[in-house]
Amino acid sequence: MNAATSITLTRPDDWHLHLRDGAAMADVLPHTARQFARAIVMPNLRPPVTTAAQAAEYRARIVAALPAGSRFEPLMTLYLTDNTSAEEIRRARSSGIVHGVKLYPAGATTNSDSGVTDIRRCKVALETMQREDLPLLIHGEVTDPQVDVFDREGRFIDDVLLPLRRSFPGLRVVLEHITTRAAAQYVAEAEGRIAATITAHHLLYNRNAIFLTPDGRAGVRPHYYCLPVLKREMHRQALLAAATGESARFFLGTDSAPHPKGEKENACGCAGCFTAASAIEMYAMAFEEAGALGRLEEFASFRGADFYGLPRNTGRITLARRSWTVPAELAFGRTTVVPLAAGETLPWQLAD
Ligand code: NCD
Ligand code: ZN
């Protein structure tokens, strides 16, 4: 059988995206809007988006920055804090523009210092979210400095997520950017309404990518550093199996997280991989590796919409089998951003 030369699928959505703000946002937004119909936009700005009013303002800034004619729709989120009130959750729900509330354990990742210090402080907000059926989106890592960075997702599931879901069994939960076999297994088997997003980079790379070039040369590669950090090959294989498998609980979320070049190539480089400019192509590459290109549409275009209770998109995109090289840098406000896989060749390209 000849390999396919093009793939057409229903226009996908990105269920986990960092757009940032201001001129930098205006530069990265068109990359996402070209590929995706909608995206769940993360609220970890400085200061974070903690109210429905701030979410509406942020949404308006995004819409104003869209390229002419774009019909891209930003789906907003609130940033959960120890002080999020029941009224704010109700305002978010009735706004119609807020589609989830994000839990960042304080200090877990970029701009998470206003995050939750103890989930027990969020009882009222979580009760209201459960009642109003507003999903909780979780960065699932513990932050205890004693816990090994590679074990933080597993510890979060055992120590925080299991008790949380026992206390709020009706709460809709998305475990974001899962990175381990244990997380995939938990999400596949758990009771109740739970799903997980999976990034393209966790499907394509294991943790060697942080320390080795594709041809095996040693060296720290900061653009491959994100949180949760890339894991061992067996975890990548488990994520590929989950993404390409039968369960409707796994769907696309890029976690594209741009940082200025100088803040990545730094003695204390920021966590985050910028993948928005090549996202669907990277997912296609991963699905092809698993012999599952036929499942890409379900993962990228159907399951997330179904879980969030939104209509499936009707437009289509086409990917052509046409090698191209990921550019070295792209515009990012007053600076530049280095895309993940810069200089690498991808076999699929989005056709305009
Ligand atoms: C994200 C960012 O830079 O905002 N970084 C990352 O490594 N994924 C934050 C996050 O989602 O953890
Ligand atoms: Zn993220």
mmCIF file of N, CA and C in Angstrom, residues 270-330:
data_model
loop_
_atom_site.group_PDB
_atom_site.id
_atom_site.type_symbol
_atom_site.label_atom_id
_atom_site.label_comp_id
_atom_site.label_asym_id
_atom_site.label_seq_id
_atom_site.Cartn_x
_atom_site.Cartn_y
_atom_site.Cartn_z
ATOM 1 N N CYS A 270 13.496 29.126 31.460
ATOM 2 C CA CYS A 270 12.068 28.915 31.741
ATOM 3 C C CYS A 270 11.597 27.569 31.182
ATOM 4 N N ALA A 271 10.558 27.041 31.815
ATOM 5 C CA ALA A 271 9.902 25.824 31.325
ATOM 6 C C ALA A 271 8.865 26.194 30.272
ATOM 7 N N GLY A 272 8.826 25.453 29.176
ATOM 8 C CA GLY A 272 7.779 25.664 28.175
ATOM 9 C C GLY A 272 8.327 25.453 26.776
ATOM 10 N N CYS A 273 7.572 24.719 25.956
ATOM 11 C CA CYS A 273 7.960 24.456 24.568
ATOM 12 C C CYS A 273 6.982 25.165 23.647
ATOM 13 N N PHE A 274 7.503 25.903 22.686
ATOM 14 C CA PHE A 274 6.632 26.606 21.738
ATOM 15 C C PHE A 274 6.385 25.719 20.518
ATOM 16 N N THR A 275 5.155 25.235 20.390
ATOM 17 C CA THR A 275 4.836 24.293 19.308
ATOM 18 C C THR A 275 3.697 24.769 18.412
ATOM 19 N N ALA A 276 3.157 25.973 18.688
ATOM 20 C CA ALA A 276 1.934 26.382 17.977
ATOM 21 C C ALA A 276 2.122 26.451 16.461
ATOM 22 N N ALA A 277 3.340 26.747 16.004
ATOM 23 C CA ALA A 277 3.536 26.951 14.569
ATOM 24 C C ALA A 277 3.649 25.640 13.793
ATOM 25 N N SER A 278 3.739 24.518 14.503
ATOM 26 C CA SER A 278 3.870 23.232 13.804
ATOM 27 C C SER A 278 3.088 22.131 14.516
ATOM 28 N N ALA A 279 2.057 22.530 15.272
ATOM 29 C CA ALA A 279 1.427 21.583 16.189
ATOM 30 C C ALA A 279 0.754 20.409 15.475
ATOM 31 N N ILE A 280 -0.172 20.694 14.588
ATOM 32 C CA ILE A 280 -0.934 19.571 14.015
ATOM 33 C C ILE A 280 -0.001 18.682 13.189
ATOM 34 N N GLU A 281 1.027 19.299 12.594
ATOM 35 C CA GLU A 281 2.007 18.512 11.835
ATOM 36 C C GLU A 281 2.775 17.558 12.755
ATOM 37 N N MET A 282 3.097 18.032 13.965
ATOM 38 C CA MET A 282 3.842 17.173 14.899
ATOM 39 C C MET A 282 2.960 16.033 15.410
ATOM 40 N N TYR A 283 1.694 16.337 15.660
ATOM 41 C CA TYR A 283 0.778 15.256 16.054
ATOM 42 C C TYR A 283 0.646 14.231 14.918
ATOM 43 N N ALA A 284 0.555 14.718 13.672
ATOM 44 C CA ALA A 284 0.429 13.785 12.542
ATOM 45 C C ALA A 284 1.645 12.869 12.477
ATOM 46 N N MET A 285 2.819 13.441 12.729
ATOM 47 C CA MET A 285 4.054 12.656 12.716
ATOM 48 C C MET A 285 4.005 11.563 13.796
ATOM 49 N N ALA A 286 3.537 11.935 14.974
ATOM 50 C CA ALA A 286 3.462 10.960 16.077
ATOM 51 C C ALA A 286 2.446 9.863 15.762
ATOM 52 N N PHE A 287 1.280 10.274 15.254
ATOM 53 C CA PHE A 287 0.248 9.273 14.950
ATOM 54 C C PHE A 287 0.716 8.347 13.828
ATOM 55 N N GLU A 288 1.443 8.892 12.855
ATOM 56 C CA GLU A 288 1.931 8.037 11.774
ATOM 57 C C GLU A 288 2.934 7.028 12.323
ATOM 58 N N GLU A 289 3.800 7.487 13.226
ATOM 59 C CA GLU A 289 4.774 6.572 13.838
ATOM 60 C C GLU A 289 4.055 5.392 14.486
ATOM 61 N N ALA A 290 2.880 5.673 15.075
ATOM 62 C CA ALA A 290 2.129 4.611 15.754
ATOM 63 C C ALA A 290 1.221 3.854 14.780
ATOM 64 N N GLY A 291 1.294 4.174 13.488
ATOM 65 C CA GLY A 291 0.445 3.505 12.501
ATOM 66 C C GLY A 291 -1.023 3.826 12.694
ATOM 67 N N ALA A 292 -1.321 5.041 13.175
ATOM 68 C CA ALA A 292 -2.694 5.360 13.584
ATOM 69 C C ALA A 292 -3.161 6.700 13.018
ATOM 70 N N LEU A 293 -2.706 7.069 11.830
ATOM 71 C CA LEU A 293 -3.146 8.350 11.255
ATOM 72 C C LEU A 293 -4.668 8.444 11.182
ATOM 73 N N GLY A 294 -5.315 7.296 11.013
ATOM 74 C CA GLY A 294 -6.779 7.254 10.930
ATOM 75 C C GLY A 294 -7.474 7.692 12.213
ATOM 76 N N ARG A 295 -6.746 7.713 13.320
ATOM 77 C CA ARG A 295 -7.322 8.122 14.611
ATOM 78 C C ARG A 295 -7.091 9.597 14.916
ATOM 79 N N LEU A 296 -6.292 10.264 14.077
ATOM 80 C CA LEU A 296 -5.900 11.636 14.403
ATOM 81 C C LEU A 296 -7.113 12.560 14.533
ATOM 82 N N GLU A 297 -8.080 12.403 13.643
ATOM 83 C CA GLU A 297 -9.229 13.314 13.652
ATOM 84 C C GLU A 297 -10.025 13.197 14.955
ATOM 85 N N GLU A 298 -10.199 11.959 15.414
ATOM 86 C CA GLU A 298 -10.942 11.745 16.658
ATOM 87 C C GLU A 298 -10.250 12.467 17.827
ATOM 88 N N PHE A 299 -8.935 12.287 17.896
ATOM 89 C CA PHE A 299 -8.130 12.848 18.982
ATOM 90 C C PHE A 299 -8.057 14.379 18.886
ATOM 91 N N ALA A 300 -7.927 14.883 17.660
ATOM 92 C CA ALA A 300 -7.652 16.310 17.470
ATOM 93 C C ALA A 300 -8.926 17.139 17.326
ATOM 94 N N SER A 301 -10.006 16.524 16.844
ATOM 95 C CA SER A 301 -11.154 17.325 16.432
ATOM 96 C C SER A 301 -12.481 16.947 17.086
ATOM 97 N N PHE A 302 -12.579 15.769 17.691
ATOM 98 C CA PHE A 302 -13.895 15.358 18.203
ATOM 99 C C PHE A 302 -13.960 15.230 19.731
ATOM 100 N N ARG A 303 -12.975 14.524 20.283
ATOM 101 C CA ARG A 303 -13.123 14.118 21.698
ATOM 102 C C ARG A 303 -13.144 15.294 22.655
ATOM 103 N N GLY A 304 -12.333 16.308 22.393
ATOM 104 C CA GLY A 304 -12.281 17.461 23.295
ATOM 105 C C GLY A 304 -13.594 18.220 23.283
ATOM 106 N N ALA A 305 -14.117 18.460 22.085
ATOM 107 C CA ALA A 305 -15.396 19.174 21.965
ATOM 108 C C ALA A 305 -16.491 18.410 22.700
ATOM 109 N N ASP A 306 -16.503 17.100 22.539
ATOM 110 C CA ASP A 306 -17.526 16.288 23.195
ATOM 111 C C ASP A 306 -17.392 16.409 24.717
ATOM 112 N N PHE A 307 -16.169 16.343 25.217
ATOM 113 C CA PHE A 307 -15.974 16.409 26.670
ATOM 114 C C PHE A 307 -16.392 17.765 27.222
ATOM 115 N N TYR A 308 -16.060 18.833 26.501
ATOM 116 C CA TYR A 308 -16.406 20.177 26.972
ATOM 117 C C TYR A 308 -17.865 20.545 26.674
ATOM 118 N N GLY A 309 -18.584 19.654 25.971
ATOM 119 C CA GLY A 309 -19.984 19.923 25.681
ATOM 120 C C GLY A 309 -20.169 21.022 24.645
ATOM 121 N N LEU A 310 -19.223 21.117 23.719
ATOM 122 C CA LEU A 310 -19.303 22.127 22.653
ATOM 123 C C LEU A 310 -19.519 21.418 21.321
ATOM 124 N N PRO A 311 -20.105 22.129 20.345
ATOM 125 C CA PRO A 311 -20.318 21.465 19.059
ATOM 126 C C PRO A 311 -18.990 21.122 18.375
ATOM 127 N N ARG A 312 -18.984 20.026 17.635
ATOM 128 C CA ARG A 312 -17.806 19.715 16.820
ATOM 129 C C ARG A 312 -17.686 20.748 15.709
ATOM 130 N N ASN A 313 -16.465 21.030 15.272
ATOM 131 C CA ASN A 313 -16.269 21.987 14.176
ATOM 132 C C ASN A 313 -16.772 21.400 12.873
ATOM 133 N N THR A 314 -17.060 22.288 11.933
ATOM 134 C CA THR A 314 -17.532 21.819 10.634
ATOM 135 C C THR A 314 -16.504 22.058 9.530
ATOM 136 N N GLY A 315 -15.594 23.033 9.708
ATOM 137 C CA GLY A 315 -14.582 23.291 8.682
ATOM 138 C C GLY A 315 -13.579 22.151 8.597
ATOM 139 N N ARG A 316 -12.681 22.214 7.627
ATOM 140 C CA ARG A 316 -11.694 21.149 7.455
ATOM 141 C C ARG A 316 -10.309 21.738 7.226
ATOM 142 N N ILE A 317 -9.296 20.951 7.515
ATOM 143 C CA ILE A 317 -7.925 21.314 7.137
ATOM 144 C C ILE A 317 -7.319 20.139 6.384
ATOM 145 N N THR A 318 -6.307 20.452 5.589
ATOM 146 C CA THR A 318 -5.601 19.393 4.876
ATOM 147 C C THR A 318 -4.110 19.481 5.190
ATOM 148 N N LEU A 319 -3.535 18.326 5.452
ATOM 149 C CA LEU A 319 -2.084 18.233 5.619
ATOM 150 C C LEU A 319 -1.526 17.537 4.386
ATOM 151 N N ALA A 320 -0.456 18.100 3.840
ATOM 152 C CA ALA A 320 0.180 17.489 2.676
ATOM 153 C C ALA A 320 1.471 16.808 3.101
ATOM 154 N N ARG A 321 1.776 15.677 2.479
ATOM 155 C CA ARG A 321 3.073 15.048 2.755
ATOM 156 C C ARG A 321 4.141 15.822 1.977
ATOM 157 N N ARG A 322 4.752 16.738 2.683
ATOM 158 C CA ARG A 322 5.679 17.676 2.065
ATOM 159 C C ARG A 322 6.663 18.066 3.164
ATOM 160 N N SER A 323 7.925 17.654 3.037
ATOM 161 C CA SER A 323 8.896 17.924 4.104
ATOM 162 C C SER A 323 9.160 19.412 4.198
ATOM 163 N N TRP A 324 9.302 19.879 5.393
ATOM 164 C CA TRP A 324 9.665 21.273 5.616
ATOM 165 C C TRP A 324 10.479 21.357 6.901
ATOM 166 N N THR A 325 11.228 22.422 7.007
ATOM 167 C CA THR A 325 12.127 22.569 8.148
ATOM 168 C C THR A 325 11.552 23.606 9.099
ATOM 169 N N VAL A 326 11.451 23.254 10.368
ATOM 170 C CA VAL A 326 10.931 24.183 11.375
ATOM 171 C C VAL A 326 11.911 25.354 11.495
ATOM 172 N N PRO A 327 11.405 26.605 11.405
ATOM 173 C CA PRO A 327 12.310 27.760 11.399
ATOM 174 C C PRO A 327 13.094 27.912 12.703
ATOM 175 N N ALA A 328 14.228 28.595 12.608
ATOM 176 C CA ALA A 328 15.133 28.764 13.757
ATOM 177 C C ALA A 328 14.519 29.670 14.820
ATOM 178 N N GLU A 329 13.808 30.710 14.391
ATOM 179 C CA GLU A 329 13.208 31.659 15.337
ATOM 180 C C GLU A 329 11.967 32.248 14.699
ATOM 181 N N LEU A 330 11.068 32.742 15.544
ATOM 182 C CA LEU A 330 9.884 33.448 15.055
ATOM 183 C C LEU A 330 9.703 34.712 15.888
#
